[in-house]
Structures are given as structure tokens and as C-alpha cells.
Tab-separated table of C-alpha atoms and ligand atoms in Angstrom:
chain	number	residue	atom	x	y	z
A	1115	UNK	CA	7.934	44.979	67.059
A	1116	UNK	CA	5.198	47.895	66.448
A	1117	UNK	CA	4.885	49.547	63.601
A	1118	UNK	CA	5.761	52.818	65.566
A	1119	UNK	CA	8.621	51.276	67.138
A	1120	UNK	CA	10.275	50.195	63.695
A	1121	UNK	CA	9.877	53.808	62.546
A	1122	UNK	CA	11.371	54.956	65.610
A	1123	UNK	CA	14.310	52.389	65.026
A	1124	UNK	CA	14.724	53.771	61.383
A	1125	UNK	CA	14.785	57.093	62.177
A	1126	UNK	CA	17.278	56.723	64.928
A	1127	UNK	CA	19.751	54.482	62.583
A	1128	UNK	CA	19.244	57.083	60.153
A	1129	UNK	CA	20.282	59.799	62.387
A	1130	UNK	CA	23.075	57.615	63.406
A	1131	UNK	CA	24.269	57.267	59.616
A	1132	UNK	CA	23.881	60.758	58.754
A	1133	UNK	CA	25.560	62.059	62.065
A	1134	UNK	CA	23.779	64.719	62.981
A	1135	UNK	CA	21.586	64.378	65.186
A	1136	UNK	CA	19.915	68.281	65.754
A	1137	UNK	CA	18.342	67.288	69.102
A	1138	UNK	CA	20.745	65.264	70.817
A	1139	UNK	CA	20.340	65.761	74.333
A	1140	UNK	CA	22.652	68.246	75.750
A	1141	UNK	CA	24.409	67.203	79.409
A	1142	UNK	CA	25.130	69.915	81.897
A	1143	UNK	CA	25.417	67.814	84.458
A	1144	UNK	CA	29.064	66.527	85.924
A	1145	UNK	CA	28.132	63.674	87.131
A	1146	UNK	CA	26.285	62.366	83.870
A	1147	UNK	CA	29.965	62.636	82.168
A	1148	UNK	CA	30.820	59.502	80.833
A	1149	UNK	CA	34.080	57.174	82.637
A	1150	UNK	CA	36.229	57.696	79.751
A	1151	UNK	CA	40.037	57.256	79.592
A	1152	UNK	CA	42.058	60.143	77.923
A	1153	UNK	CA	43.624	59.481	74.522
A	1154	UNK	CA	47.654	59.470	75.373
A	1155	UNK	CA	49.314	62.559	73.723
A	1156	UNK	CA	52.660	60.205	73.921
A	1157	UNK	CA	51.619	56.585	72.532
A	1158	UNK	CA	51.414	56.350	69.114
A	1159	UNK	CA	48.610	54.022	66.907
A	1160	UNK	CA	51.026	51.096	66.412
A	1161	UNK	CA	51.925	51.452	70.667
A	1162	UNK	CA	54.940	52.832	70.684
A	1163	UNK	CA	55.915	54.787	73.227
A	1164	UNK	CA	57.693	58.232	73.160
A	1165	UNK	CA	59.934	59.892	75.146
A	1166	UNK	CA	61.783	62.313	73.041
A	1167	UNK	CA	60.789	65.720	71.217
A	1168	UNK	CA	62.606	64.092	68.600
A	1169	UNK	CA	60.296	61.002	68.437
A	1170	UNK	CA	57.478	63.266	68.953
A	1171	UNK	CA	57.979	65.544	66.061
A	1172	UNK	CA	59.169	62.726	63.890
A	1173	UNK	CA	56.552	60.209	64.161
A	1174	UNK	CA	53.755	60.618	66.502
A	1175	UNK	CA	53.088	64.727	65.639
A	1176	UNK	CA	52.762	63.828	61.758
A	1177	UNK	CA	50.304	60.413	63.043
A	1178	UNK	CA	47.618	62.989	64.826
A	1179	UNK	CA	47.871	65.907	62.372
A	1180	UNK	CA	46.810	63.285	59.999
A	1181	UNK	CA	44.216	62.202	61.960
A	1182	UNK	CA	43.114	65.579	62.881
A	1183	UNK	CA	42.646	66.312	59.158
A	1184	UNK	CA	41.064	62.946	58.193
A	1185	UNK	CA	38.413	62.640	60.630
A	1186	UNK	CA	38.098	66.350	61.921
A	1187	UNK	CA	39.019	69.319	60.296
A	1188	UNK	CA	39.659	67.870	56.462
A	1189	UNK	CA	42.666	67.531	54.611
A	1190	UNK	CA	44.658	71.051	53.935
A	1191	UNK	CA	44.589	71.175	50.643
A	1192	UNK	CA	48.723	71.964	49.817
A	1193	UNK	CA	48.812	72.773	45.933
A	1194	UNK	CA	45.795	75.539	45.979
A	1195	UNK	CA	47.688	77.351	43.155
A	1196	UNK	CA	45.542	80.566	44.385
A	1197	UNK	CA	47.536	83.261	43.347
A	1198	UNK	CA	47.080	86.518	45.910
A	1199	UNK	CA	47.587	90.218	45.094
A	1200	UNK	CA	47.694	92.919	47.869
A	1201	UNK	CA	46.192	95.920	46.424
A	1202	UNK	CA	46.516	99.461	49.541
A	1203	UNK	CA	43.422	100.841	49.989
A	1204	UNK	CA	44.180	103.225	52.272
A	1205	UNK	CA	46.825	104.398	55.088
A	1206	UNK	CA	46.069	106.877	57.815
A	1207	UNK	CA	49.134	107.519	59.970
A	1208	UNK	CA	47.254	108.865	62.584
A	1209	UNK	CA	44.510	106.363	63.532
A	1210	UNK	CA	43.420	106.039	66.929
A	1211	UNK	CA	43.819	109.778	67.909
A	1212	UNK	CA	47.631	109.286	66.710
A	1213	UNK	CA	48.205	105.947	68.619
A	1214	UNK	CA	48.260	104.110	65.088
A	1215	UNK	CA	49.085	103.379	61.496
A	1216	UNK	CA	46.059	101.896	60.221
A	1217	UNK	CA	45.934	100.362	56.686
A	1218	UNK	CA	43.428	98.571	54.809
A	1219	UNK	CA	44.263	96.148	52.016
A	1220	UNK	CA	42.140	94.226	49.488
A	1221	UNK	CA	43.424	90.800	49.103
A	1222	UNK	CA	42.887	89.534	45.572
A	1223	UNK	CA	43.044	86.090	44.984
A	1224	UNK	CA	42.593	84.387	41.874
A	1225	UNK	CA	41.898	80.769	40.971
A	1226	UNK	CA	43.826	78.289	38.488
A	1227	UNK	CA	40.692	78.634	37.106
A	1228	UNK	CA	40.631	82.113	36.504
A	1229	UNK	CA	37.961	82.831	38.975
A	1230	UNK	CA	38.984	85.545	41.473
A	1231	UNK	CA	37.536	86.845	45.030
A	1232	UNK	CA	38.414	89.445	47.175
A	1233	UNK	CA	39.075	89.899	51.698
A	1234	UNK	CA	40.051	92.890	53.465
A	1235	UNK	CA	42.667	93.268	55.537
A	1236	UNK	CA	42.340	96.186	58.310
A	1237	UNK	CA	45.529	96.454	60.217
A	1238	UNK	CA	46.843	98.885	63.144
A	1239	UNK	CA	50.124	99.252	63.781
A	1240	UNK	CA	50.898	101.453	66.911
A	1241	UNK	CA	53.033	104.048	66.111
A	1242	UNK	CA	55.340	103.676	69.225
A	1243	UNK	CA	57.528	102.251	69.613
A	1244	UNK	CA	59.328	102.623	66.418
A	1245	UNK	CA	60.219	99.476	64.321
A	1246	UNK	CA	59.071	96.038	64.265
A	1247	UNK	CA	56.387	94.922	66.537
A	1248	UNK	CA	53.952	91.403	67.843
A	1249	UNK	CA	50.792	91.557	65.723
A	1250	UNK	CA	47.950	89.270	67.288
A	1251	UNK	CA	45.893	88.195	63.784
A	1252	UNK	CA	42.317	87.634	64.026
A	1253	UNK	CA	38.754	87.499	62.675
A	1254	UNK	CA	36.225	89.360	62.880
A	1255	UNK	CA	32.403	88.363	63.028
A	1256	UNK	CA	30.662	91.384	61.469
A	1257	UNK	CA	33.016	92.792	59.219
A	1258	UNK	CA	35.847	95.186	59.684
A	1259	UNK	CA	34.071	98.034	60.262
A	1260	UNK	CA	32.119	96.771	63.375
A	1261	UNK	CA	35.280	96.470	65.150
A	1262	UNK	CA	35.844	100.086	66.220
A	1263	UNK	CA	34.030	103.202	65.271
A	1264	UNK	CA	36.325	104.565	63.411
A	1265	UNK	CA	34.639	106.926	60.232
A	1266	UNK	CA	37.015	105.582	57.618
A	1267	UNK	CA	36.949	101.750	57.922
A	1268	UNK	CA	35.510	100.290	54.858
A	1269	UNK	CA	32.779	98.086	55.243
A	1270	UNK	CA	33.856	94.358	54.531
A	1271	UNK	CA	33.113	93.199	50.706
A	1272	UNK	CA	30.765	90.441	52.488
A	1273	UNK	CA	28.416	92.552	53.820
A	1274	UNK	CA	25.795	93.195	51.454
A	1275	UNK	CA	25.621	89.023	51.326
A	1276	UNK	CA	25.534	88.216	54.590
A	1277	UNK	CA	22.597	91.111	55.304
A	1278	UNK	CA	20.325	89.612	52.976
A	1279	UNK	CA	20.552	86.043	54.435
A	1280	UNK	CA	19.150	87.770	57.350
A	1281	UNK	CA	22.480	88.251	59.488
A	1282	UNK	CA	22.507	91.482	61.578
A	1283	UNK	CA	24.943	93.731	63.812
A	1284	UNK	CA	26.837	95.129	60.932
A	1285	UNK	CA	27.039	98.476	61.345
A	1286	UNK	CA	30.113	100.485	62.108
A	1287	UNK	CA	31.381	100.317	65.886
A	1288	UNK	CA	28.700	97.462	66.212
A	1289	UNK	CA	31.380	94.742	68.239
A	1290	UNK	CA	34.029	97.367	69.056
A	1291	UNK	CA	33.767	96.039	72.991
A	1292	UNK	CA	35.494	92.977	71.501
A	1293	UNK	CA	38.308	94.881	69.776
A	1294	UNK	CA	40.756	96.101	72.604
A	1295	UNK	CA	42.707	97.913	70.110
A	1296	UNK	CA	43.588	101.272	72.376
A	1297	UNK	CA	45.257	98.631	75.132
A	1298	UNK	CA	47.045	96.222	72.292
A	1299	UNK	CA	48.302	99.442	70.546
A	1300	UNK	CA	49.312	101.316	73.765
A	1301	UNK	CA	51.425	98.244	74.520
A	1302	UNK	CA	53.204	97.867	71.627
A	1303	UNK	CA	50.939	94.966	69.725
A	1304	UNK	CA	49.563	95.515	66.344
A	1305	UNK	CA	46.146	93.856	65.968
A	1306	UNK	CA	45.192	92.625	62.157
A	1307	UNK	CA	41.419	91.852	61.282
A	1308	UNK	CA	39.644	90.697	58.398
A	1309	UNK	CA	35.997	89.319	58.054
A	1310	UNK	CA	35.700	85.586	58.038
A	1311	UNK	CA	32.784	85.282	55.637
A	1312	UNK	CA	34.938	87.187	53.250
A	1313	UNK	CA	37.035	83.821	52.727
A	1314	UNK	CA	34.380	81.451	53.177
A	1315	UNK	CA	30.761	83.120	54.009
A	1316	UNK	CA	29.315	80.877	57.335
A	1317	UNK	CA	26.348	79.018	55.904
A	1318	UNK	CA	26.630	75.481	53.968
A	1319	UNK	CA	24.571	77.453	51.034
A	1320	UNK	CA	27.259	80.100	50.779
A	1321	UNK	CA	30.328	77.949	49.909
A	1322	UNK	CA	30.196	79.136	46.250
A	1323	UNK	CA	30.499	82.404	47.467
A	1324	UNK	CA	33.712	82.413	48.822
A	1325	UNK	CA	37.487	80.745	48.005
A	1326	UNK	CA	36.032	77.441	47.511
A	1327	UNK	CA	35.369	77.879	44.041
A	1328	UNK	CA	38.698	78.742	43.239
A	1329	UNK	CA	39.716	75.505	44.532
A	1330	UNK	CA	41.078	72.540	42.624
A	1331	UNK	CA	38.332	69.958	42.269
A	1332	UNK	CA	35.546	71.514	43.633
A	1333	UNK	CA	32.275	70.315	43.760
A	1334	UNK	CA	29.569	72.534	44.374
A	1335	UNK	CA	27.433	69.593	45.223
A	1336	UNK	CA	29.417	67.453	47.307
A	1337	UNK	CA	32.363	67.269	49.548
A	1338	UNK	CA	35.178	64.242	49.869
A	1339	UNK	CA	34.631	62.233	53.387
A	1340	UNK	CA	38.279	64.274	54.341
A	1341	UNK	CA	37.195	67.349	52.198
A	1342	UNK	CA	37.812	70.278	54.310
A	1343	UNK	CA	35.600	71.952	55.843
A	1344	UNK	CA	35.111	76.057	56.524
A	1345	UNK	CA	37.218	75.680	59.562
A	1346	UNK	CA	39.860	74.486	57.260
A	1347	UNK	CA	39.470	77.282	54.558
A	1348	UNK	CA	39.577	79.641	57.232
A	1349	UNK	CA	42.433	78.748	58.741
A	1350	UNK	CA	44.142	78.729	55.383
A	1351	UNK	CA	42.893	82.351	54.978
A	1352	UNK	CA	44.969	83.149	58.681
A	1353	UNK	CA	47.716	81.735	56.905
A	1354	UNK	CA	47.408	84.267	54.152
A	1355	UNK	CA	47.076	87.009	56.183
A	1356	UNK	CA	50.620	85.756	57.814
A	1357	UNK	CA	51.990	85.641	54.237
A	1358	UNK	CA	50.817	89.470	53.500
A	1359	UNK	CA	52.108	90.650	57.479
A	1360	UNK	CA	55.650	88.854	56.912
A	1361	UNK	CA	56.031	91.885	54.088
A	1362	UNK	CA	55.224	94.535	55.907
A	1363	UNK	CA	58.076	96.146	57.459
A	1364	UNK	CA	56.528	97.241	61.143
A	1365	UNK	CA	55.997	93.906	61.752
A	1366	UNK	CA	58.060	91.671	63.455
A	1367	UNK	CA	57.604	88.142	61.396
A	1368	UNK	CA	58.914	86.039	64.321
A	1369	UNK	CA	56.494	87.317	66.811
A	1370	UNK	CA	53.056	86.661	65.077
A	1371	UNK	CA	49.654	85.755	67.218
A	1372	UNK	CA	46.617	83.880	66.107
A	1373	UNK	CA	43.449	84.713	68.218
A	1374	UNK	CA	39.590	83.700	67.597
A	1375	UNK	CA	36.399	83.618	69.929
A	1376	UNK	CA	34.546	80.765	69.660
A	1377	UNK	CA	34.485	78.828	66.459
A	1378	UNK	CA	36.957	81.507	65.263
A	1379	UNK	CA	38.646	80.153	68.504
A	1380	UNK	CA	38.219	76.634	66.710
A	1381	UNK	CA	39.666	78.364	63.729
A	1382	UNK	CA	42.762	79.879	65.402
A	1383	UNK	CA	43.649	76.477	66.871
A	1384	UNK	CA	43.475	74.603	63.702
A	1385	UNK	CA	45.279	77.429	62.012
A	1386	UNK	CA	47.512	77.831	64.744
A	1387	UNK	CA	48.717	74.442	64.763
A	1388	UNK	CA	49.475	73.672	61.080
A	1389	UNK	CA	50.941	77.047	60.425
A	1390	UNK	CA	54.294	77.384	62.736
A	1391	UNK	CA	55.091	81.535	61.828
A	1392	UNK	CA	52.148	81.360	64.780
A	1393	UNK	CA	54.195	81.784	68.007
A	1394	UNK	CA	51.200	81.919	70.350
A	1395	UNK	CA	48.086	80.345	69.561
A	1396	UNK	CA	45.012	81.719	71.250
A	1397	UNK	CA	41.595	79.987	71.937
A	1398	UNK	CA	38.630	82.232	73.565
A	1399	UNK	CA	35.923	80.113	74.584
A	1400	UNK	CA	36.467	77.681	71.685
A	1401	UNK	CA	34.205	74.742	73.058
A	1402	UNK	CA	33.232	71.753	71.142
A	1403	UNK	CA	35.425	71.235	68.468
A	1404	UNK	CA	38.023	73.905	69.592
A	1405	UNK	CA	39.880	73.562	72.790
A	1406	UNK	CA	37.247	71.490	75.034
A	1407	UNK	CA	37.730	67.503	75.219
A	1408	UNK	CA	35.123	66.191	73.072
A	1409	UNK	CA	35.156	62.481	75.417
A	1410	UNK	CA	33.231	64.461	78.340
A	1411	UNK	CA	29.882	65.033	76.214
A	1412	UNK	CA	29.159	68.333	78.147
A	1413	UNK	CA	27.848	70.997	76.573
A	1414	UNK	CA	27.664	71.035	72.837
A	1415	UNK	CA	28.422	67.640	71.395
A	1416	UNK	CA	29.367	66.153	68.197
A	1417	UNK	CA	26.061	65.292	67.237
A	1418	UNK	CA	24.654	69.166	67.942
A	1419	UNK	CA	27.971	70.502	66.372
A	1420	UNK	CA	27.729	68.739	62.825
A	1421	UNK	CA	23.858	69.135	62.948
A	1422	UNK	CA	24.202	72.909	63.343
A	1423	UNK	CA	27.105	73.332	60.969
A	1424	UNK	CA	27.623	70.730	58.771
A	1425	UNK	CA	30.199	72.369	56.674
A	1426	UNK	CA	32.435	73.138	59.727
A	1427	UNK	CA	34.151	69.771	59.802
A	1428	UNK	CA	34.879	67.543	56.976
A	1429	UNK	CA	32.084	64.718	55.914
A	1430	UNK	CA	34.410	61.633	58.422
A	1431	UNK	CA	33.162	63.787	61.435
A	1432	UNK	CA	29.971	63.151	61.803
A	1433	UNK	CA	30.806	59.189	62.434
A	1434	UNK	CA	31.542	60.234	66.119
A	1435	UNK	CA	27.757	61.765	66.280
A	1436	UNK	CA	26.417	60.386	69.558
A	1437	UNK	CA	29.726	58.301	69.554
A	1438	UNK	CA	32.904	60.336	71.230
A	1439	UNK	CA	33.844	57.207	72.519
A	1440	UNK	CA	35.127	56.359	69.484
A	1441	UNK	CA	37.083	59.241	68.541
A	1442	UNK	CA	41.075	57.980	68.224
A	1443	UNK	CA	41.946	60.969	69.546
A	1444	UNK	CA	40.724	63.910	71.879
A	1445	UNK	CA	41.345	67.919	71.755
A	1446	UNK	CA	43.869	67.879	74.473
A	1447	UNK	CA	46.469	66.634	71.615
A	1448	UNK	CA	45.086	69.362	68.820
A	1449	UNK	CA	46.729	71.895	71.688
A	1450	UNK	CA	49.276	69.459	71.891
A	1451	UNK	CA	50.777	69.806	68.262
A	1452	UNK	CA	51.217	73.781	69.327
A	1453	UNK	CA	54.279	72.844	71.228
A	1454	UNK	CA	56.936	73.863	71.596
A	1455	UNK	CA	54.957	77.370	70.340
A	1456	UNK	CA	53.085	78.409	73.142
A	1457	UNK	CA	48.891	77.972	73.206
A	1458	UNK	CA	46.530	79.560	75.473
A	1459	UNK	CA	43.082	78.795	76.739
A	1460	UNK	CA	40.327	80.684	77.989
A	1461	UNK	CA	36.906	80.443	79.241
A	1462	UNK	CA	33.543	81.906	80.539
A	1463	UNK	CA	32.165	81.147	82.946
A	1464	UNK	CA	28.522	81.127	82.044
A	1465	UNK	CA	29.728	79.704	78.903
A	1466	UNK	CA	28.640	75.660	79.677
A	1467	UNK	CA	27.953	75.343	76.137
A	1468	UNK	CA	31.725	74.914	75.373
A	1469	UNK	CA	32.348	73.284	78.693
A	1470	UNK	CA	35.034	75.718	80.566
A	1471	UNK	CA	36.256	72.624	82.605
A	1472	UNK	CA	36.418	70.398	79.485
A	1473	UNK	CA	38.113	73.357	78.225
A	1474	UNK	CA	40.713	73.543	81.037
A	1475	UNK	CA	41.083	69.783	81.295
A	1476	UNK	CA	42.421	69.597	77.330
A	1477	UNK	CA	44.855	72.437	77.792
A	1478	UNK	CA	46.263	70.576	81.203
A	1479	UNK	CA	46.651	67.118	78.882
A	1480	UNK	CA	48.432	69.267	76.537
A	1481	UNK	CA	51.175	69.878	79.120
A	1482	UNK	CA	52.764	66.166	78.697
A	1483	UNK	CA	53.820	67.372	75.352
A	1484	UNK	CA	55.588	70.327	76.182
A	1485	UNK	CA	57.341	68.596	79.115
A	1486	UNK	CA	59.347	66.915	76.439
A	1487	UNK	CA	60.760	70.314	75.376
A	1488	UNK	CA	61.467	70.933	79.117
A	1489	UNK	CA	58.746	73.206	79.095
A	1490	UNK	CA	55.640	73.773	81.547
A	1491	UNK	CA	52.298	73.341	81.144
A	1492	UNK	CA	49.305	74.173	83.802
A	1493	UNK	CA	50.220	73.134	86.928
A	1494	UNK	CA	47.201	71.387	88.303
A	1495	UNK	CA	44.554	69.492	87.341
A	1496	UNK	CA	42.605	71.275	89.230
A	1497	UNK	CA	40.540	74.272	87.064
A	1498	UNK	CA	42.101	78.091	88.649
A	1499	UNK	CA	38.965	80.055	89.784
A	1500	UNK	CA	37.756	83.123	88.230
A	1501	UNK	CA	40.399	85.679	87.051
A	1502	UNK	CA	43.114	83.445	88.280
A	1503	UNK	CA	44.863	83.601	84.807
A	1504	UNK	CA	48.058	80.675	84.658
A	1505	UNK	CA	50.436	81.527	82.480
A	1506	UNK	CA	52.666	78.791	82.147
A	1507	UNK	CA	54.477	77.895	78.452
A	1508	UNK	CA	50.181	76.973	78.503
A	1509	UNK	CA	48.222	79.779	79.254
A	1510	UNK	CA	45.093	79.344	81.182
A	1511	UNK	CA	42.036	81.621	82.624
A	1512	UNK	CA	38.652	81.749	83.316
A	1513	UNK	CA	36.745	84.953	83.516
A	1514	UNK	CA	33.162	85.737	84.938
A	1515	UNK	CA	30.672	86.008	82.723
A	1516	UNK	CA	29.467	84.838	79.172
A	1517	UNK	CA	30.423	83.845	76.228
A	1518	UNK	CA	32.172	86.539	74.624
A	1519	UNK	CA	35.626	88.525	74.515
A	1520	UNK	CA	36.209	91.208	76.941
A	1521	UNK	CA	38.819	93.807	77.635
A	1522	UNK	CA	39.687	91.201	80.711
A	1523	UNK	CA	40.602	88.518	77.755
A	1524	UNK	CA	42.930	91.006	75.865
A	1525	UNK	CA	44.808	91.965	79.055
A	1526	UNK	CA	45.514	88.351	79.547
A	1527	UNK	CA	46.645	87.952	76.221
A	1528	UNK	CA	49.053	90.729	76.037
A	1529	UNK	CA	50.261	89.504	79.389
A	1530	UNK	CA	50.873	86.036	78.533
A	1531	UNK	CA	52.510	87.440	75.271
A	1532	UNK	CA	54.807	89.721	76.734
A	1533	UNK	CA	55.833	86.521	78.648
A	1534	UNK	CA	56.739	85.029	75.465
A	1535	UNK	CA	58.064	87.941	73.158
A	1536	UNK	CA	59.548	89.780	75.994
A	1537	UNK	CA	60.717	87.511	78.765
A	1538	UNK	CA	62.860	89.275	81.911
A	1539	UNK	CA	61.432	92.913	80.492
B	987	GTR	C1	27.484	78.385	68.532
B	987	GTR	C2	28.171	77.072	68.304
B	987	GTR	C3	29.475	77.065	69.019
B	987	GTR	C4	30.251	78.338	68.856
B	987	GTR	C5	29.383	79.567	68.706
B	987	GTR	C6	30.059	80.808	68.108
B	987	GTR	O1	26.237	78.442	67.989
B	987	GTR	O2	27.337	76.053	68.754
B	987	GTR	O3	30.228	75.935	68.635
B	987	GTR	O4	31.144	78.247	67.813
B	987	GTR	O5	28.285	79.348	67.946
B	987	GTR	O6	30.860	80.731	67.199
B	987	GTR	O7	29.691	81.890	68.555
């Protein structure tokens, strides 16, 4: 062999080893899609078969969770011994020109170690109806204050940091298209918010920055092969936020919402699944990762994915790097371990990156787990065209345009929710 070939054979096994593999070629094209069979949701590793919720929940559920966390997401850690104080910043009873409550609350947590970091939480309640409403939890990219233009929303505590590493759109009212707040409010949702990077800032240089450090055994150097990853620490901050929103007394604890776009969508899913006070479980335009089948390598792929962000996923991830095929498992069974809580999919359609039919594909798979709770998932395999929304016990649609969250998304949402909180009304 040539000297230049050899070197081009190293390199290659060494992207192989490491697993990320930054230029990767991308397929857009359906017919370049690889023959692959799906995973099935309903036969476990040793073959078994099942046909019961009661088999489902006992063995198999527990058998892809684990694998979910071992090879994907990385292990939750359980015994955090974070402590968390809830300290009121503020309450305005007439938000929204007298639509809402809104409060703001600093979340204080503080290590075993006696290091401590802080979040905040911006919440609207809608002042009618009276008593306990759904609240639909979710992150925002650019801080709290970018999600409406409201004068008296504190800037998010991560700000400052995440400015001078050169991120930008943080100023107040900045991504307020994606925060449908009047429409949520006006029917009867409250909508919680907090700033991802204020639990775990989004760059692989910024873990020390966030909870991590607090965290038992960690390394500021390494990670464990199942160590997990931001997508894991953030969905453990969702799960905070739940803890804090089962006090408050609007709320209704029983009817809680998860929602993220994109890999907040990845977030939400991961979040949504291991924490059950999450009665609906929403993905926008999650893509690789999130809610699109991984085993169709269109769009972003593993390879791109851990190349891009390698703290996303645990270490074990980037194995399947140019190798799907090997995956044990596919996304269609992430959605899966939602049931019998209800999960909902959406798309864009100019989004191709996170493959809208790969998208719609893993949410149909999903349905052969909710048919053993006698409940219905998508009808067809056949993707719904634009604003056909399918709201099933899975909710489906796919909206024109790109990737992003409109006012189109949220009306879906509350739709599909109203379904679920308020069936026959
Ligand atoms: C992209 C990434 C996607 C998606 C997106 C986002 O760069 O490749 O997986 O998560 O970012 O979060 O907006």
C-alpha cells in the first residue's frame, strides 16, 4: 500500500475509534437510505416476546431505559444529594396586560460539596380560570428574558457567560415569536421557562460552569463511557422544575407538560420519559438523537451529532459513529417508554436536517406500545401532509416551513392537550 493510502487508512480508523467523524457525509436522498429492519419495541434482548403492559413495564421497559442510558443519553445519576432552595424574586399579578400571574424564582442548588449554583425560573400562570391549571414546562435558548418583551423579566444568571463565548440574540423580546404565551394563557395553560445554559451552559468547555460540579464524582477532565451527558443534566434540571411547580398551588400537579425545540426537543423526550409527573411529552423538530430513527442515516447522523456536540451524549455513543446499524435499539422505542403518558411529534418541513419522515416513522413504531394499553397510536404509516396534525394517544404534525417553533406548533399543542387534560369538553 502507498504511503498516502496508509495515512488515509489511519486517519479513517482513527475517526472510527474516536466516533466523530465532523464531515461525515450527510444523505438527503430517500433512496440512498439504508434496507434496515426496525428494532422491535415488543421483543426483548434474551427473545422473549411480549404481549402484556404488564410484561412490558416489568421487563422489557426497564431492558431499553437501560440501554437508552448506557449507550445514549448516560446513566441518571439517582443519589445527586443536590439540595435546592426556591428563593421569589418577584410576582406581578397582572402580567400580560392582566391575563397573568407571572413569578420569577431563583433556584439555589447546592452541592454535597458545598459548591452552589443558581437557574431562574419565569413562570405565568393565567389568571382565569381560577384554581389549578396544565403548565407546559420548557427551555428557553436565550435566556428568560428573550422570551417576551416584557420590561420586568430578569435577564437569566447565564447571560453574561454565554455573551462572551461569542453567543448572540440575548436581548429582551429577542425569541418572543417562539413563546405563544398570550394563546397558552388565554386557554387556560400556564407556560414555565428557564434558560438551559443556566443548568449546564451548551459548550463541552463550559461543564464546570454549571451543576456538574456539584456532582458526586466529577471529573473535570473526563467523563465515564455511561457518564451522562448535557442532555442528561438537562433533563434532570426539567425534573426540578416539576419538583418546584408540584408546590405551587395554581398548578395542577397531575397535568404537567414537557416541551423543547430541537435538542431541547431531545431534552424533553429524555426528560419526558424517565420522569412520569410528565403527562404529555412534546418533541418540536427534535431530529437526530430526539424523535427521528437514527437506522435511516438522513439528515444529521451519529457521526455529525457527536462530532458537533460531544458532550450531548455519554462517551458509549459515539461507537455507532458511521455505524447505526449497530445500534440495539432505535428512537421509535425512546417514544415508546412515554406510554401509556401521551408523546407528541412534530416537524418542519424544510427541516431535512432532523429528517421529518424519520421523525414521523419513530412516532408511528411507537404506536405498538401503546396498543398494549388499548390505546392508539398514528394511524398510518403513511407521513399526514402539511398542517394535517393527528392527534391520536400519539400526536403527530408537520408544518410548512423551517426549523423553528411557531404559533402553528403551540396551537397544536394546546389542542392535543386539551385532548388529554380535558377529554369530552
Ligand atoms: C443543530 C444540531 C441539531 C439540533 C439543532 C438545535 O446544530 O445539529 O441536532 O439540535 O442544532 O438545537 O437547534
Amino acid at each position: 500500500m502507498k504511503r498516502i493510502e496508509l495515512l488515509s487508512l489511519a486517519l479513517l480508523m482513527t475517526a472510527t475509534i474516536a466516533g466523530q467523524n465532523r464531515n461525515a457525509p450527510v444523505n438527503y436522498d430517500e433512496s440512498q437510505v439504508p434496507v434496515f429492519e426496525i428494532p422491535d419495541a415488543l421483543t426483548c434482548q434474551d427473545g422473549q416476546r411480549i404481549t402484556t403492559a404488564k410484561q412490558w413495564e416489568k421487563k422489557r421497559r426497564p431492558e431499553l431505559l437501560r440501554m437508552f442510558s448506557e449507550l445514549e443519553y448516560g446513566v441518571t445519576q439517582q443519589n445527586t444529594g443536590i439540595k435546592v432552595r426556591y428563593e421569589l424574586k418577584s410576582v406581578n399579578p397582572n402580567a400580560m396586560g392582566g391575563l397573568a400571574t407571572q413569578k420569577q424564582v431563583l433556584f439555589k442548588f447546592t452541592g454535597k460539596n458545598g459548591l452552589t449554583h443558581q437557574a431562574l425560573l419565569l413562570l405565568y400562570i393565567p389568571n382565569a380560570p381560577k384554581g389549578r391549571v396544565p403548565v407546559i414546562v420548557s427551555y428557553n435558548f436565550h435566556g428568560n428574558q428573550t422570551t417576551t418583551f416584557e420590561e420586568d423579566v430578569i435577564y437569566s444568571p447565564s447571560k453574561e457567560l454565554m455573551k462572551s463565548m461569542g453567543s448572540d440574540a440575548w436581548e429582551r423580546g429577542e425569541q418572543a415569536t417562539r413563546w405563544s404565551y398570550v394563546l397558552a394563557l388565554s386557554r387556560g395553560y400556564a407556560v414555565a421557562t428557564m434558560n438551559y445554559h443556566d443548568i449546564y451552559p451548551d459548550s463541552p468547555a463550559l461543564r464546570k460552569f454549571g451543576i456538574s460540579p456539584l456532582l458526586p464524582g466529577y471529573n473535570e477532565d473526563s467523563r465515564e463511557k455511561d457518564e451522562w451527558g448535557s442532555i442528561g443534566i438537562w433533563a434532570w434540571g426539567y425534573s426540578r422544575i416539576a419538583d418546584y411547580l408540584e408546590k405551587e398551588k395554581r398548578i395542577d400537579k397531575d397535568c404537567m407538560v414537557v416541551l423543547g425545540h430541537s435538542r431541547l426537543g431531545k431534552t424533553s423526550l429524555w426528560a419526558g420519559v424517565q420522569d412520569k409527573r410528565f403527562k404529555v411529552v412534546i418533541s418540536n423538530d427534535s431530529g437526530c438523537g430526539g424523535a427521528a430513527l437514527a437506522k435511516r442515516v438522513f439528515g444529521e447522523n451519529v457521526a455529525r451529532i457527536t462530532a458537533s456536540f460531544p458532550h450531548w451524549f455519554c462517551p458509549a455513543f459515539n461507537a455507532y459513529s458511521e455505524n447505526e446499524a449497530a445500534l440495539p435499539f432505535d428512537q421509535h422505542e425512546l417514544l415508546a417508554l412515554v406510554a401509556p403518558r401521551h408523546v407528541y411529534v412534530a416537524s418542519a418541513e424544510d427541516d431535512q436536517w432532523a429528517d421529518p419522515r424519520g421523525e414521523y416513522l419513530s412516532a408511528y413504531y411507537a404506536g405498538q406500545v401503546y396498543q398494549l394499553y388499548g390505546m392508539q397510536g398514528l394511524a398510518s404509516m403513511e407521513q399526514p401532509a402539511i398542517h394535517q396534525p393527528q392527534h391520536f394517544d400519539v400526536g403527530y404534525h408537520i408544518r410548512a416551513g423551517k426549523h423553528d417553533v411557531t404559533e402553528y406548533d403551540w396551537t397544536c399543542y394546546l389542542d392535543f392537550c386539551d385532548k388529554v387534560f380535558r377529554p369530552g369538553k
